[in-house]
Structure formats: C-alpha cells, structure tokens
Amino acid sequence: MATKEKSLAHEEPVTPAPEHHHATNTGLSNEKLAMWAFLGSECLLFGALISTYFLYRGRSLSGPTTEDIYDIPYTSVSSFVLLMSSLTMVLALAAIQRGDYRRLRVWLLATALLGASFIAGQVYEFTSFIREGLTIKTNLFGSSFFVLTGFHGVHVTLGIVMLLSLWNLSLRGSLTQERSEVVEIAGLYWHFVDVVWIVIFTVVYLIPT
Amino acid sequence: MTQPTLEGVDHPAQDQEAQVEHGAHPTEAKYVKVALVLALLTAVEVGLFYTNFSEAATNAALIGLAAIKFVMVVAYFMHLKFDNKLLRRLFITGFVLASFVYVGYLLTLGVFLP
C-alpha cells in the first residue's frame, strides 16, 4: 500500500494548470459553461426561425420572391467577410493567451470592423429589397426572411458591441492575460453567430425554392 | 455561513477529466489553414449554385458542405474538439434537440413532400 502511494506521488500531477482550474463542482468556469448552455439554447431559437422560413418558402401569392431579388455574388462576399472575422477573433484570443496586448487590440478591432462591414452589407441588402417592393409585410417570404436575417443581424450587432467593449478594456489595461477567458467567451458567441450564418447562407440563399 | 468551495476537497475523477479534456489549442498557422479551407468550401458552394446538376444532388452537396463548415468552426475556432466533454455535450444536446424538434415539425406539416 505504501509502495503504491509512493508510486502515485511520482506520477504526473492531476491538478490542471492554474488558468484552467476553477473552484466549481465541474472544475470548469461557470461563465464558459453558461455561454455554452446559452449557445445550445440559441440553436433552438434559430432552429425555429429557419423552420418558419422553410415552412413559408414558395408559398407567397404575391410580391417578389427569391429568384427576383437575391444577389448571390454580393451575399457571398458578405459571407466571406463574416467567415474571416472568425479567423481574426481566434487570432485575438491567441494574442491575449500569450500576453501580446497590442495584437489583441488589432485583431479585436479587425473583427469588429469585419462584423460592421457585414452589417453594412445587410442594411444595403435590406434597403435594396425594400426598393424592389419586398417588405416584412409584403408576403410570407418577406416576413420569414426579414425576421430570420434581422435576428441574425441583431446578434452580430451585439457581438460588435462586445468586441468594442473588450477593445476599450484592453486600451485601459483592464484586460490582462489572466482574464483571457473573457475574450474566449466573447469569441464563442462570435463564432456561433458565424456558424448560424453558414446555415442561413446555404438554406436561405443557395438552395433554390 | 461560509461559501462552499472545492479547496481542500478531493475530486480526483473530475480534476482528471478536466485536465484530460482541456487539451492545448491549435496554433495560429492551424487557424489560418482552417480559415483557408472554409473560404475554399464557400467558393465551391457558390460555384455549385451556378451549375446545372440535378437539384437534388446540388442541394445534398450544399447541405454537406455547410455541415463540414459548421463542424470545422465549432471544432477548431470554438475549440470544442479540445475542450471539456461537458461543454461538448451541452452544445450537442441543444443542437440535436433543435434538429429533431424542427425536422419533426416540418415533416409533420409535409414541407419536404413533393
């Protein structure tokens, strides 16, 4: 028995690294756990909106439809911009984890700018659709399209606010390497928004009615 | 009343799991490679949109490509591949639940029927 205890004492320590260990029942950060639970519930929210779009597509009796108004090359560029913002976000996380605060701010700002470009593109797209006679009240397609993409746009906008808040905290020196998890959690939200757009881009824009 | 903490309390199984499941994150070069693959897959998706293959085949390919992109972002950028099992289960539960509920709902309403 004593020999066994001695041999265990020489094995690798089972306590995780300080930055990964949390004094909780799960050994995980409650904030991170809460964000993942929130994202799981967001699957249900966007699932409902995407299902409603599926239910209503091709059933409009009047007004413009997908074939009349979609500009696929334009939306493809927007999708590419949002996809690349996920790269800059993950590079921001890598920067703070190694204590490179200057690059953290550069990547956070780049992510916010790419997100803002996506939103500007969406505002332009909505405006052009309205000019062509498609509003939220025109037909079933208009209602489900604007609600789905509008909800996604609101999520992206909230993400931009989060990113700019982090950038401001970093400028004031409040965002240190020890608090890198804050950036990781904001990043989870941002990547989720990107993942939702991957689905929307395919099922709403690319798959014909 | 004092706040209960884990300090001084042994939870070897949980600690071990937390350590084992919280692996190292990928390198920056890996992130760039993943982003390039995602960009390439997006280009293929857009290309498929303009092809004249059968609608069923195109739709299946588009859904497949979107699924690959989805998994790549969640696994690498959100680190779910390297993180704790519990986090993975939380997200997958929400995703699978949403998929079953809404696909069932749409099937009930005959959305996928010709």
Coordinates of C-alpha atoms in Angstrom, one line a residue:
Chain A
M1 CA 0.0 0.0 0.0
A2 CA 2.8 2.4 1.0
T3 CA 4.6 1.5 -2.2
K4 CA 1.5 2.2 -4.2
E5 CA 1.1 5.6 -2.6
K6 CA 4.8 6.4 -3.2
S7 CA 4.4 5.5 -6.9
L8 CA 1.3 7.6 -7.2
A9 CA 3.2 10.6 -5.8
H10 CA 5.7 10.3 -8.6
E11 CA 3.1 10.3 -11.4
E12 CA 2.1 13.4 -13.3
P13 CA 0.1 15.8 -11.0
V14 CA -3.7 15.6 -11.6
T15 CA -4.3 19.2 -10.8
P16 CA -4.9 21.2 -14.0
A17 CA -2.9 24.3 -14.9
P18 CA -3.9 27.4 -12.8
E19 CA -5.5 29.1 -15.8
H20 CA -7.7 26.1 -16.5
H21 CA -8.7 25.1 -12.9
H22 CA -11.8 26.6 -11.4
A23 CA -13.2 26.0 -7.9
T24 CA -16.5 24.7 -9.1
N25 CA -18.2 21.3 -9.0
T26 CA -17.4 20.7 -12.6
G27 CA -13.8 22.1 -12.5
L28 CA -14.9 24.4 -15.3
S29 CA -15.5 28.1 -15.4
N30 CA -19.2 28.8 -14.7
E31 CA -19.2 31.7 -17.2
K32 CA -17.9 29.4 -20.0
L33 CA -20.4 26.7 -19.1
A34 CA -23.2 29.3 -19.1
M35 CA -22.1 30.5 -22.5
W36 CA -22.2 27.0 -24.0
A37 CA -25.6 26.4 -22.4
F38 CA -26.8 29.7 -23.9
L39 CA -25.5 28.7 -27.3
G40 CA -27.2 25.4 -27.1
S41 CA -30.5 27.3 -26.4
E42 CA -29.7 29.6 -29.3
C43 CA -29.8 26.6 -31.6
L44 CA -33.5 26.2 -30.7
L45 CA -34.2 29.9 -31.4
F46 CA -32.5 29.9 -34.8
G47 CA -33.9 26.5 -35.5
A48 CA -37.4 27.9 -35.0
L49 CA -36.7 30.9 -37.3
I50 CA -35.1 28.7 -40.0
S51 CA -38.0 26.2 -39.8
T52 CA -40.5 29.0 -40.2
Y53 CA -38.6 30.2 -43.3
F54 CA -38.8 26.6 -44.7
L55 CA -42.5 26.4 -43.9
Y56 CA -43.3 29.6 -45.8
R57 CA -40.9 29.4 -48.7
G58 CA -42.5 29.1 -52.1
R59 CA -45.9 29.8 -50.7
S60 CA -46.1 33.5 -51.4
L61 CA -49.1 34.5 -53.5
S62 CA -47.8 38.0 -54.5
G63 CA -44.8 40.2 -54.5
P64 CA -41.1 39.5 -55.3
T65 CA -39.7 36.1 -54.5
T66 CA -36.1 34.7 -54.0
E67 CA -35.4 34.4 -57.7
D68 CA -36.4 38.0 -58.3
I69 CA -34.3 39.7 -55.7
Y70 CA -31.3 37.7 -54.4
D71 CA -27.9 38.9 -55.4
I72 CA -25.8 35.8 -54.7
P73 CA -22.3 37.2 -55.6
Y74 CA -23.0 40.1 -53.2
T75 CA -24.1 37.9 -50.4
S76 CA -21.2 35.5 -51.0
V77 CA -18.8 38.4 -50.3
S78 CA -20.7 39.2 -47.1
S79 CA -20.5 35.6 -46.0
F80 CA -16.7 35.5 -46.8
V81 CA -16.3 38.7 -44.7
L82 CA -18.1 37.1 -41.7
L83 CA -16.2 33.9 -42.1
M84 CA -12.9 35.7 -42.0
S85 CA -14.0 37.6 -38.9
S86 CA -14.0 34.3 -37.1
L87 CA -10.3 33.9 -38.0
T88 CA -9.4 37.4 -36.6
M89 CA -11.4 36.6 -33.5
V90 CA -9.5 33.4 -32.8
L91 CA -6.2 35.3 -33.5
A92 CA -7.2 37.8 -30.9
L93 CA -7.7 35.0 -28.4
A94 CA -4.3 33.5 -29.3
A95 CA -2.7 37.0 -28.8
I96 CA -4.1 37.5 -25.3
Q97 CA -3.2 34.0 -24.3
R98 CA 0.5 34.7 -25.0
G99 CA 0.2 38.3 -23.5
D100 CA 0.5 40.2 -26.7
Y101 CA -1.9 43.1 -25.9
R102 CA -1.1 45.2 -29.0
R103 CA -2.0 42.4 -31.4
L104 CA -5.1 41.6 -29.2
R105 CA -6.4 45.1 -29.8
V106 CA -5.5 44.9 -33.6
W107 CA -7.4 41.6 -34.0
L108 CA -10.3 42.7 -31.9
L109 CA -10.7 45.9 -33.9
A110 CA -10.3 43.9 -37.2
T111 CA -13.1 41.5 -36.1
A112 CA -15.4 44.4 -35.1
L113 CA -14.7 46.1 -38.5
L114 CA -15.4 42.9 -40.4
G115 CA -18.6 42.5 -38.4
A116 CA -19.6 46.1 -39.1
S117 CA -18.9 45.6 -42.8
F118 CA -21.2 42.5 -42.8
I119 CA -24.0 44.6 -41.0
A120 CA -23.5 47.5 -43.5
G121 CA -23.9 44.9 -46.3
Q122 CA -27.1 43.6 -44.7
V123 CA -28.5 47.1 -44.3
Y124 CA -27.8 47.8 -48.0
E125 CA -29.4 44.5 -49.0
F126 CA -32.5 45.2 -46.9
T127 CA -32.7 48.7 -48.4
S128 CA -32.5 47.3 -52.0
F129 CA -35.1 44.7 -51.2
I130 CA -37.5 47.3 -49.9
R131 CA -36.9 49.4 -53.0
E132 CA -37.8 46.4 -55.1
G133 CA -41.1 46.1 -53.2
L134 CA -40.3 43.4 -50.6
T135 CA -41.0 44.5 -47.0
I136 CA -41.7 42.4 -43.9
K137 CA -45.5 42.8 -44.7
T138 CA -45.4 42.1 -48.4
N139 CA -45.7 38.3 -48.4
L140 CA -44.8 35.1 -46.4
F141 CA -41.3 35.1 -47.9
G142 CA -40.7 38.7 -46.8
S143 CA -42.0 38.1 -43.3
S144 CA -39.9 35.0 -42.7
F145 CA -36.8 36.3 -44.5
F146 CA -36.6 39.7 -42.7
V147 CA -37.3 38.1 -39.2
L148 CA -34.6 35.4 -39.7
T149 CA -31.9 37.6 -41.1
G150 CA -32.9 40.5 -38.9
F151 CA -32.5 38.4 -35.8
H152 CA -29.1 37.3 -37.0
G153 CA -28.1 40.9 -37.7
V154 CA -29.1 41.9 -34.2
H155 CA -26.9 39.1 -32.8
V156 CA -23.9 40.3 -35.0
T157 CA -24.5 43.9 -33.7
L158 CA -24.5 42.8 -30.1
G159 CA -21.2 40.9 -30.9
I160 CA -19.7 44.1 -32.3
V161 CA -20.6 45.9 -29.0
M162 CA -18.9 43.1 -27.0
L163 CA -15.8 43.3 -29.2
L164 CA -15.5 47.1 -28.9
S165 CA -16.0 46.9 -25.1
L166 CA -13.2 44.4 -24.9
W167 CA -11.0 46.6 -27.1
N168 CA -11.8 49.5 -24.7
L169 CA -11.0 47.4 -21.7
S170 CA -7.7 46.4 -23.2
L171 CA -6.8 50.0 -24.0
R172 CA -7.4 50.9 -20.3
G173 CA -5.2 47.9 -19.3
S174 CA -8.0 46.0 -17.6
L175 CA -7.9 43.0 -20.0
T176 CA -4.9 41.0 -18.9
Q177 CA -3.5 37.6 -19.8
E178 CA -5.1 36.1 -16.6
R179 CA -8.5 37.3 -17.9
S180 CA -8.1 35.7 -21.3
E181 CA -11.3 33.7 -20.7
V182 CA -13.4 36.8 -21.2
V183 CA -12.1 37.0 -24.8
E184 CA -12.7 33.3 -25.2
I185 CA -16.3 33.6 -24.1
A186 CA -16.9 36.6 -26.3
G187 CA -15.3 34.6 -29.1
L188 CA -17.6 31.7 -28.6
Y189 CA -20.6 34.0 -29.1
W190 CA -19.0 35.5 -32.2
H191 CA -18.2 32.1 -33.8
F192 CA -21.7 30.9 -33.1
V193 CA -23.1 33.9 -35.0
D194 CA -20.8 32.9 -37.8
V195 CA -21.9 29.3 -37.7
V196 CA -25.6 30.4 -37.8
W197 CA -24.8 32.4 -41.0
I198 CA -23.2 29.3 -42.6
V199 CA -26.6 27.6 -42.2
I200 CA -28.6 30.6 -43.3
F201 CA -26.4 31.3 -46.4
T202 CA -26.9 27.7 -47.5
V203 CA -30.6 27.1 -46.8
V204 CA -31.9 30.6 -47.5
Y205 CA -29.8 31.9 -50.3
L206 CA -28.2 28.9 -52.1
I207 CA -30.8 26.2 -52.0
P208 CA -33.4 27.2 -54.6
T209 CA -37.1 27.2 -53.8
Chain B
M1 CA -22.3 30.8 6.6
T2 CA -19.2 30.2 4.5
Q3 CA -19.3 29.7 0.8
P4 CA -18.7 26.0 -0.1
T5 CA -15.5 25.6 -2.2
L6 CA -13.6 22.7 -3.6
E7 CA -10.4 23.7 -1.9
G8 CA -9.3 21.0 0.4
V9 CA -11.9 18.6 -1.0
D10 CA -10.7 15.8 -3.3
H11 CA -12.4 15.3 -6.6
P12 CA -9.8 13.3 -8.4
A13 CA -12.1 12.0 -11.1
Q14 CA -13.4 15.4 -12.0
D15 CA -10.0 17.1 -11.9
Q16 CA -8.5 14.4 -14.0
E17 CA -11.3 14.7 -16.6
A18 CA -11.0 18.5 -16.6
Q19 CA -7.3 18.1 -17.3
V20 CA -7.6 15.4 -19.9
E21 CA -10.4 17.1 -21.8
H22 CA -8.9 20.5 -21.8
G23 CA -6.2 20.0 -24.4
A24 CA -3.9 22.6 -26.0
H25 CA -5.5 24.9 -28.5
P26 CA -4.3 24.8 -32.2
T27 CA -1.5 27.1 -33.4
E28 CA -2.1 30.3 -35.3
A29 CA -0.9 28.6 -38.5
K30 CA -3.6 25.9 -38.0
Y31 CA -6.3 28.6 -37.6
V32 CA -5.2 30.2 -40.9
K33 CA -5.3 26.8 -42.6
V34 CA -8.8 26.2 -41.3
A35 CA -9.9 29.6 -42.5
L36 CA -8.5 28.9 -46.0
V37 CA -10.4 25.6 -46.2
L38 CA -13.5 27.4 -45.1
A39 CA -13.1 30.1 -47.8
L40 CA -12.5 27.4 -50.4
L41 CA -15.6 25.5 -49.3
T42 CA -17.6 28.7 -49.6
A43 CA -16.3 29.2 -53.1
V44 CA -17.3 25.6 -54.0
E45 CA -20.8 26.3 -52.6
V46 CA -21.2 29.4 -54.7
G47 CA -19.9 27.5 -57.7
L48 CA -22.4 24.7 -57.2
F49 CA -25.2 27.3 -57.1
Y50 CA -24.4 28.2 -60.7
T51 CA -24.1 24.6 -62.0
N52 CA -26.8 22.8 -63.9
F53 CA -26.6 19.5 -62.0
S54 CA -29.8 17.9 -60.7
E55 CA -31.5 19.9 -58.0
A56 CA -31.4 17.0 -55.5
A57 CA -27.7 16.4 -56.0
T58 CA -26.9 20.1 -55.7
N59 CA -28.9 20.5 -52.6
A60 CA -27.4 17.5 -50.9
A61 CA -23.9 18.7 -51.8
L62 CA -24.7 22.2 -50.5
I63 CA -26.0 20.8 -47.2
G64 CA -23.0 18.5 -46.9
L65 CA -20.6 21.4 -47.4
A66 CA -22.4 23.6 -44.9
A67 CA -22.2 20.8 -42.4
I68 CA -18.5 20.5 -42.9
K69 CA -18.0 24.2 -42.4
F70 CA -20.2 24.2 -39.3
V71 CA -18.2 21.3 -37.7
M72 CA -14.9 23.0 -38.6
V73 CA -15.8 26.3 -37.0
V74 CA -17.2 24.6 -33.9
A75 CA -14.3 22.2 -33.5
Y76 CA -11.4 24.4 -34.3
F77 CA -12.4 28.1 -33.7
M78 CA -14.7 27.3 -30.8
H79 CA -12.2 24.7 -29.5
L80 CA -14.9 22.1 -28.9
K81 CA -12.6 19.4 -30.2
F82 CA -10.1 20.3 -27.5
D83 CA -12.3 21.3 -24.6
N84 CA -14.1 19.5 -21.8
K85 CA -16.6 16.8 -22.7
L86 CA -19.3 18.5 -20.6
L87 CA -19.2 21.6 -22.9
R88 CA -19.4 19.4 -26.0
R89 CA -22.4 17.6 -24.5
L90 CA -24.2 20.9 -23.6
F91 CA -23.9 22.2 -27.2
I92 CA -24.6 19.0 -29.0
T93 CA -27.7 18.4 -26.8
G94 CA -29.1 21.8 -27.8
F95 CA -28.2 21.3 -31.5
V96 CA -29.6 17.7 -31.7
L97 CA -32.7 18.7 -29.8
A98 CA -33.3 21.6 -32.1
S99 CA -32.7 19.4 -35.2
F100 CA -35.1 16.7 -34.1
V101 CA -37.8 19.1 -33.0
Y102 CA -37.8 21.2 -36.1
V103 CA -37.2 18.5 -38.7
G104 CA -40.1 16.5 -37.0
Y105 CA -42.2 19.7 -37.1
L106 CA -41.6 20.3 -40.7
L107 CA -42.2 16.6 -41.6
T108 CA -45.5 16.7 -39.8
L109 CA -46.5 19.7 -41.9
G110 CA -45.4 18.0 -45.1
V111 CA -42.8 20.6 -46.0
F112 CA -40.4 18.1 -47.6
L113 CA -43.0 16.2 -49.5
P114 CA -43.2 16.8 -53.3

